[in-house]
Amino acid sequence: MVSRNWQLDLITHKYVWAGDLRSVGYFTNGLKFLKMLIIDIQALIAKMSLEDVKERLVEII
């Protein structure tokens, strides 16, 4: 993801977003893209470290 002055926090399995409305759109589009690819993120986390999963997702997106 492009890092700007936007903030995303995961709090009790809910996404809380602070910042520009464009950032919400980018985040939504990213999630839709991952859903279309049918990527099982939980399975990836079980197989590799969280940092490796993050790197892979950045490559995919």
PDB file of N, CA and C in Angstrom:
ATOM      1  N   MET A   1       0.827  -1.183   0.000  1.00  0.00           N
ATOM      2  CA  MET A   1       0.000   0.000   0.000  1.00  0.00           C
ATOM      3  C   MET A   1       0.869   1.243   0.000  1.00  0.00           C
ATOM      4  N   VAL A   2       0.372   2.280  -0.600  1.00  0.00           N
ATOM      5  CA  VAL A   2       1.079   3.547  -0.617  1.00  0.00           C
ATOM      6  C   VAL A   2       0.943   4.180   0.751  1.00  0.00           C
ATOM      7  N   SER A   3       2.066   4.524   1.348  1.00  0.00           N
ATOM      8  CA  SER A   3       2.040   5.106   2.680  1.00  0.00           C
ATOM      9  C   SER A   3       2.033   6.619   2.585  1.00  0.00           C
ATOM     10  N   ARG A   4       1.003   7.207   3.125  1.00  0.00           N
ATOM     11  CA  ARG A   4       0.908   8.668   3.178  1.00  0.00           C
ATOM     12  C   ARG A   4       0.553   9.037   4.603  1.00  0.00           C
ATOM     13  N   ASN A   5      -0.166  10.081   4.801  1.00  0.00           N
ATOM     14  CA  ASN A   5      -0.580  10.482   6.141  1.00  0.00           C
ATOM     15  C   ASN A   5      -1.911   9.858   6.520  1.00  0.00           C
ATOM     16  N   TRP A   6      -2.135   8.652   6.087  1.00  0.00           N
ATOM     17  CA  TRP A   6      -3.370   7.946   6.371  1.00  0.00           C
ATOM     18  C   TRP A   6      -3.073   6.894   7.415  1.00  0.00           C
ATOM     19  N   GLN A   7      -4.079   6.535   8.165  1.00  0.00           N
ATOM     20  CA  GLN A   7      -3.861   5.568   9.229  1.00  0.00           C
ATOM     21  C   GLN A   7      -4.959   4.515   9.209  1.00  0.00           C
ATOM     22  N   LEU A   8      -4.537   3.270   9.350  1.00  0.00           N
ATOM     23  CA  LEU A   8      -5.484   2.158   9.437  1.00  0.00           C
ATOM     24  C   LEU A   8      -5.173   1.377  10.702  1.00  0.00           C
ATOM     25  N   ASP A   9      -6.162   1.163  11.513  1.00  0.00           N
ATOM     26  CA  ASP A   9      -5.998   0.372  12.721  1.00  0.00           C
ATOM     27  C   ASP A   9      -7.025  -0.743  12.719  1.00  0.00           C
ATOM     28  N   LEU A  10      -6.600  -1.905  13.147  1.00  0.00           N
ATOM     29  CA  LEU A  10      -7.511  -3.038  13.271  1.00  0.00           C
ATOM     30  C   LEU A  10      -7.866  -3.161  14.743  1.00  0.00           C
ATOM     31  N   ILE A  11      -9.120  -2.866  15.071  1.00  0.00           N
ATOM     32  CA  ILE A  11      -9.562  -2.878  16.457  1.00  0.00           C
ATOM     33  C   ILE A  11     -10.746  -3.824  16.549  1.00  0.00           C
ATOM     34  N   THR A  12     -10.585  -4.882  17.315  1.00  0.00           N
ATOM     35  CA  THR A  12     -11.614  -5.912  17.485  1.00  0.00           C
ATOM     36  C   THR A  12     -12.235  -6.322  16.158  1.00  0.00           C
ATOM     37  N   HIS A  13     -11.394  -6.639  15.203  1.00  0.00           N
ATOM     38  CA  HIS A  13     -11.786  -7.143  13.892  1.00  0.00           C
ATOM     39  C   HIS A  13     -12.604  -6.147  13.077  1.00  0.00           C
ATOM     40  N   LYS A  14     -12.491  -4.870  13.375  1.00  0.00           N
ATOM     41  CA  LYS A  14     -13.170  -3.844  12.590  1.00  0.00           C
ATOM     42  C   LYS A  14     -12.117  -2.864  12.103  1.00  0.00           C
ATOM     43  N   TYR A  15     -12.282  -2.395  10.893  1.00  0.00           N
ATOM     44  CA  TYR A  15     -11.344  -1.448  10.333  1.00  0.00           C
ATOM     45  C   TYR A  15     -11.755  -0.033  10.713  1.00  0.00           C
ATOM     46  N   VAL A  16     -10.831   0.708  11.285  1.00  0.00           N
ATOM     47  CA  VAL A  16     -11.065   2.103  11.633  1.00  0.00           C
ATOM     48  C   VAL A  16     -10.105   2.916  10.794  1.00  0.00           C
ATOM     49  N   TRP A  17     -10.638   3.811   9.997  1.00  0.00           N
ATOM     50  CA  TRP A  17      -9.814   4.551   9.054  1.00  0.00           C
ATOM     51  C   TRP A  17      -9.873   6.030   9.377  1.00  0.00           C
ATOM     52  N   ALA A  18      -8.729   6.670   9.422  1.00  0.00           N
ATOM     53  CA  ALA A  18      -8.667   8.113   9.627  1.00  0.00           C
ATOM     54  C   ALA A  18      -7.959   8.715   8.433  1.00  0.00           C
ATOM     55  N   GLY A  19      -8.548   9.723   7.853  1.00  0.00           N
ATOM     56  CA  GLY A  19      -7.873  10.391   6.747  1.00  0.00           C
ATOM     57  C   GLY A  19      -8.808  10.727   5.611  1.00  0.00           C
ATOM     58  N   ASP A  20      -8.241  10.841   4.484  1.00  0.00           N
ATOM     59  CA  ASP A  20      -8.869  11.270   3.252  1.00  0.00           C
ATOM     60  C   ASP A  20      -9.833  10.208   2.727  1.00  0.00           C
ATOM     61  N   LEU A  21     -10.936  10.625   2.113  1.00  0.00           N
ATOM     62  CA  LEU A  21     -11.883   9.659   1.549  1.00  0.00           C
ATOM     63  C   LEU A  21     -11.267   8.826   0.432  1.00  0.00           C
ATOM     64  N   ARG A  22     -10.283   9.387  -0.266  1.00  0.00           N
ATOM     65  CA  ARG A  22      -9.613   8.605  -1.312  1.00  0.00           C
ATOM     66  C   ARG A  22      -8.947   7.376  -0.722  1.00  0.00           C
ATOM     67  N   SER A  23      -8.396   7.521   0.483  1.00  0.00           N
ATOM     68  CA  SER A  23      -7.715   6.389   1.110  1.00  0.00           C
ATOM     69  C   SER A  23      -8.691   5.257   1.401  1.00  0.00           C
ATOM     70  N   VAL A  24      -9.919   5.597   1.771  1.00  0.00           N
ATOM     71  CA  VAL A  24     -10.934   4.568   2.008  1.00  0.00           C
ATOM     72  C   VAL A  24     -11.227   3.832   0.703  1.00  0.00           C
ATOM     73  N   GLY A  25     -11.307   4.578  -0.396  1.00  0.00           N
ATOM     74  CA  GLY A  25     -11.539   3.963  -1.705  1.00  0.00           C
ATOM     75  C   GLY A  25     -10.407   3.043  -2.107  1.00  0.00           C
ATOM     76  N   TYR A  26      -9.157   3.475  -1.878  1.00  0.00           N
ATOM     77  CA  TYR A  26      -8.002   2.638  -2.212  1.00  0.00           C
ATOM     78  C   TYR A  26      -8.038   1.351  -1.403  1.00  0.00           C
ATOM     79  N   PHE A  27      -8.340   1.478  -0.117  1.00  0.00           N
ATOM     80  CA  PHE A  27      -8.393   0.315   0.760  1.00  0.00           C
ATOM     81  C   PHE A  27      -9.492  -0.651   0.309  1.00  0.00           C
ATOM     82  N   THR A  28     -10.664  -0.110   0.001  1.00  0.00           N
ATOM     83  CA  THR A  28     -11.784  -0.931  -0.468  1.00  0.00           C
ATOM     84  C   THR A  28     -11.428  -1.655  -1.753  1.00  0.00           C
ATOM     85  N   ASN A  29     -10.830  -0.939  -2.687  1.00  0.00           N
ATOM     86  CA  ASN A  29     -10.437  -1.563  -3.951  1.00  0.00           C
ATOM     87  C   ASN A  29      -9.398  -2.654  -3.731  1.00  0.00           C
ATOM     88  N   GLY A  30      -8.468  -2.429  -2.813  1.00  0.00           N
ATOM     89  CA  GLY A  30      -7.465  -3.445  -2.499  1.00  0.00           C
ATOM     90  C   GLY A  30      -8.100  -4.709  -1.942  1.00  0.00           C
ATOM     91  N   LEU A  31      -9.061  -4.545  -1.034  1.00  0.00           N
ATOM     92  CA  LEU A  31      -9.749  -5.711  -0.473  1.00  0.00           C
ATOM     93  C   LEU A  31     -10.552  -6.453  -1.536  1.00  0.00           C
ATOM     94  N   LYS A  32     -11.225  -5.711  -2.411  1.00  0.00           N
ATOM     95  CA  LYS A  32     -11.984  -6.343  -3.493  1.00  0.00           C
ATOM     96  C   LYS A  32     -11.060  -7.121  -4.420  1.00  0.00           C
ATOM     97  N   PHE A  33      -9.885  -6.557  -4.706  1.00  0.00           N
ATOM     98  CA  PHE A  33      -8.907  -7.217  -5.565  1.00  0.00           C
ATOM     99  C   PHE A  33      -8.451  -8.530  -4.939  1.00  0.00           C
ATOM    100  N   LEU A  34      -8.134  -8.498  -3.638  1.00  0.00           N
ATOM    101  CA  LEU A  34      -7.712  -9.718  -2.949  1.00  0.00           C
ATOM    102  C   LEU A  34      -8.826 -10.761  -2.944  1.00  0.00           C
ATOM    103  N   LYS A  35     -10.059 -10.311  -2.778  1.00  0.00           N
ATOM    104  CA  LYS A  35     -11.190 -11.243  -2.783  1.00  0.00           C
ATOM    105  C   LYS A  35     -11.349 -11.891  -4.154  1.00  0.00           C
ATOM    106  N   MET A  36     -11.169 -11.113  -5.215  1.00  0.00           N
ATOM    107  CA  MET A  36     -11.293 -11.656  -6.570  1.00  0.00           C
ATOM    108  C   MET A  36     -10.217 -12.698  -6.854  1.00  0.00           C
ATOM    109  N   LEU A  37      -9.031 -12.516  -6.283  1.00  0.00           N
ATOM    110  CA  LEU A  37      -7.942 -13.467  -6.497  1.00  0.00           C
ATOM    111  C   LEU A  37      -8.101 -14.723  -5.653  1.00  0.00           C
ATOM    112  N   ILE A  38      -9.044 -14.701  -4.746  1.00  0.00           N
ATOM    113  CA  ILE A  38      -9.307 -15.813  -3.839  1.00  0.00           C
ATOM    114  C   ILE A  38      -8.025 -16.199  -3.091  1.00  0.00           C
ATOM    115  N   ILE A  39      -7.433 -15.213  -2.451  1.00  0.00           N
ATOM    116  CA  ILE A  39      -6.231 -15.427  -1.652  1.00  0.00           C
ATOM    117  C   ILE A  39      -6.664 -15.697  -0.215  1.00  0.00           C
ATOM    118  N   ASP A  40      -6.283 -16.826   0.306  1.00  0.00           N
ATOM    119  CA  ASP A  40      -6.621 -17.184   1.683  1.00  0.00           C
ATOM    120  C   ASP A  40      -5.512 -16.660   2.592  1.00  0.00           C
ATOM    121  N   ILE A  41      -5.725 -15.471   3.123  1.00  0.00           N
ATOM    122  CA  ILE A  41      -4.696 -14.822   3.930  1.00  0.00           C
ATOM    123  C   ILE A  41      -4.426 -15.617   5.202  1.00  0.00           C
ATOM    124  N   GLN A  42      -5.466 -16.188   5.801  1.00  0.00           N
ATOM    125  CA  GLN A  42      -5.276 -16.988   7.015  1.00  0.00           C
ATOM    126  C   GLN A  42      -4.370 -18.194   6.743  1.00  0.00           C
ATOM    127  N   ALA A  43      -4.546 -18.830   5.590  1.00  0.00           N
ATOM    128  CA  ALA A  43      -3.703 -19.975   5.232  1.00  0.00           C
ATOM    129  C   ALA A  43      -2.261 -19.529   5.013  1.00  0.00           C
ATOM    130  N   LEU A  44      -2.083 -18.363   4.396  1.00  0.00           N
ATOM    131  CA  LEU A  44      -0.728 -17.849   4.191  1.00  0.00           C
ATOM    132  C   LEU A  44      -0.039 -17.566   5.520  1.00  0.00           C
ATOM    133  N   ILE A  45      -0.775 -16.965   6.459  1.00  0.00           N
ATOM    134  CA  ILE A  45      -0.199 -16.656   7.769  1.00  0.00           C
ATOM    135  C   ILE A  45       0.183 -17.941   8.495  1.00  0.00           C
ATOM    136  N   ALA A  46      -0.586 -19.009   8.297  1.00  0.00           N
ATOM    137  CA  ALA A  46      -0.269 -20.288   8.934  1.00  0.00           C
ATOM    138  C   ALA A  46       1.002 -20.902   8.356  1.00  0.00           C
ATOM    139  N   LYS A  47       1.296 -20.605   7.074  1.00  0.00           N
ATOM    140  CA  LYS A  47       2.446 -21.211   6.404  1.00  0.00           C
ATOM    141  C   LYS A  47       3.721 -20.385   6.507  1.00  0.00           C
ATOM    142  N   MET A  48       3.586 -19.059   6.625  1.00  0.00           N
ATOM    143  CA  MET A  48       4.774 -18.199   6.641  1.00  0.00           C
ATOM    144  C   MET A  48       4.593 -17.081   7.648  1.00  0.00           C
ATOM    145  N   SER A  49       5.657 -16.356   7.903  1.00  0.00           N
ATOM    146  CA  SER A  49       5.600 -15.283   8.893  1.00  0.00           C
ATOM    147  C   SER A  49       4.735 -14.132   8.392  1.00  0.00           C
ATOM    148  N   LEU A  50       4.276 -13.327   9.323  1.00  0.00           N
ATOM    149  CA  LEU A  50       3.430 -12.190   8.978  1.00  0.00           C
ATOM    150  C   LEU A  50       4.163 -11.217   8.060  1.00  0.00           C
ATOM    151  N   GLU A  51       5.448 -11.013   8.305  1.00  0.00           N
ATOM    152  CA  GLU A  51       6.242 -10.114   7.451  1.00  0.00           C
ATOM    153  C   GLU A  51       6.321 -10.644   6.018  1.00  0.00           C
ATOM    154  N   ASP A  52       6.502 -11.956   5.868  1.00  0.00           N
ATOM    155  CA  ASP A  52       6.543 -12.554   4.526  1.00  0.00           C
ATOM    156  C   ASP A  52       5.198 -12.408   3.818  1.00  0.00           C
ATOM    157  N   VAL A  53       4.112 -12.574   4.579  1.00  0.00           N
ATOM    158  CA  VAL A  53       2.777 -12.413   4.000  1.00  0.00           C
ATOM    159  C   VAL A  53       2.589 -10.976   3.529  1.00  0.00           C
ATOM    160  N   LYS A  54       2.999 -10.011   4.348  1.00  0.00           N
ATOM    161  CA  LYS A  54       2.888  -8.599   3.964  1.00  0.00           C
ATOM    162  C   LYS A  54       3.663  -8.322   2.684  1.00  0.00           C
ATOM    163  N   GLU A  55       4.890  -8.844   2.601  1.00  0.00           N
ATOM    164  CA  GLU A  55       5.709  -8.640   1.401  1.00  0.00           C
ATOM    165  C   GLU A  55       5.033  -9.241   0.172  1.00  0.00           C
ATOM    166  N   ARG A  56       4.492 -10.441   0.314  1.00  0.00           N
ATOM    167  CA  ARG A  56       3.811 -11.096  -0.805  1.00  0.00           C
ATOM    168  C   ARG A  56       2.606 -10.294  -1.273  1.00  0.00           C
ATOM    169  N   LEU A  57       1.806  -9.808  -0.315  1.00  0.00           N
ATOM    170  CA  LEU A  57       0.616  -9.034  -0.674  1.00  0.00           C
ATOM    171  C   LEU A  57       0.987  -7.731  -1.370  1.00  0.00           C
ATOM    172  N   VAL A  58       2.061  -7.098  -0.930  1.00  0.00           N
ATOM    173  CA  VAL A  58       2.526  -5.874  -1.596  1.00  0.00           C
ATOM    174  C   VAL A  58       2.922  -6.190  -3.029  1.00  0.00           C
ATOM    175  N   GLU A  59       3.595  -7.317  -3.245  1.00  0.00           N
ATOM    176  CA  GLU A  59       3.973  -7.726  -4.599  1.00  0.00           C
ATOM    177  C   GLU A  59       2.739  -7.977  -5.462  1.00  0.00           C
ATOM    178  N   ILE A  60       1.727  -8.629  -4.889  1.00  0.00           N
ATOM    179  CA  ILE A  60       0.515  -8.953  -5.639  1.00  0.00           C
ATOM    180  C   ILE A  60      -0.235  -7.689  -6.030  1.00  0.00           C
ATOM    181  N   ILE A  61      -0.373  -6.788  -5.078  1.00  0.00           N
ATOM    182  CA  ILE A  61      -1.138  -5.560  -5.337  1.00  0.00           C
ATOM    183  C   ILE A  61      -0.329  -4.628  -6.199  1.00  0.00           C
TER     184      ILE A  61
END
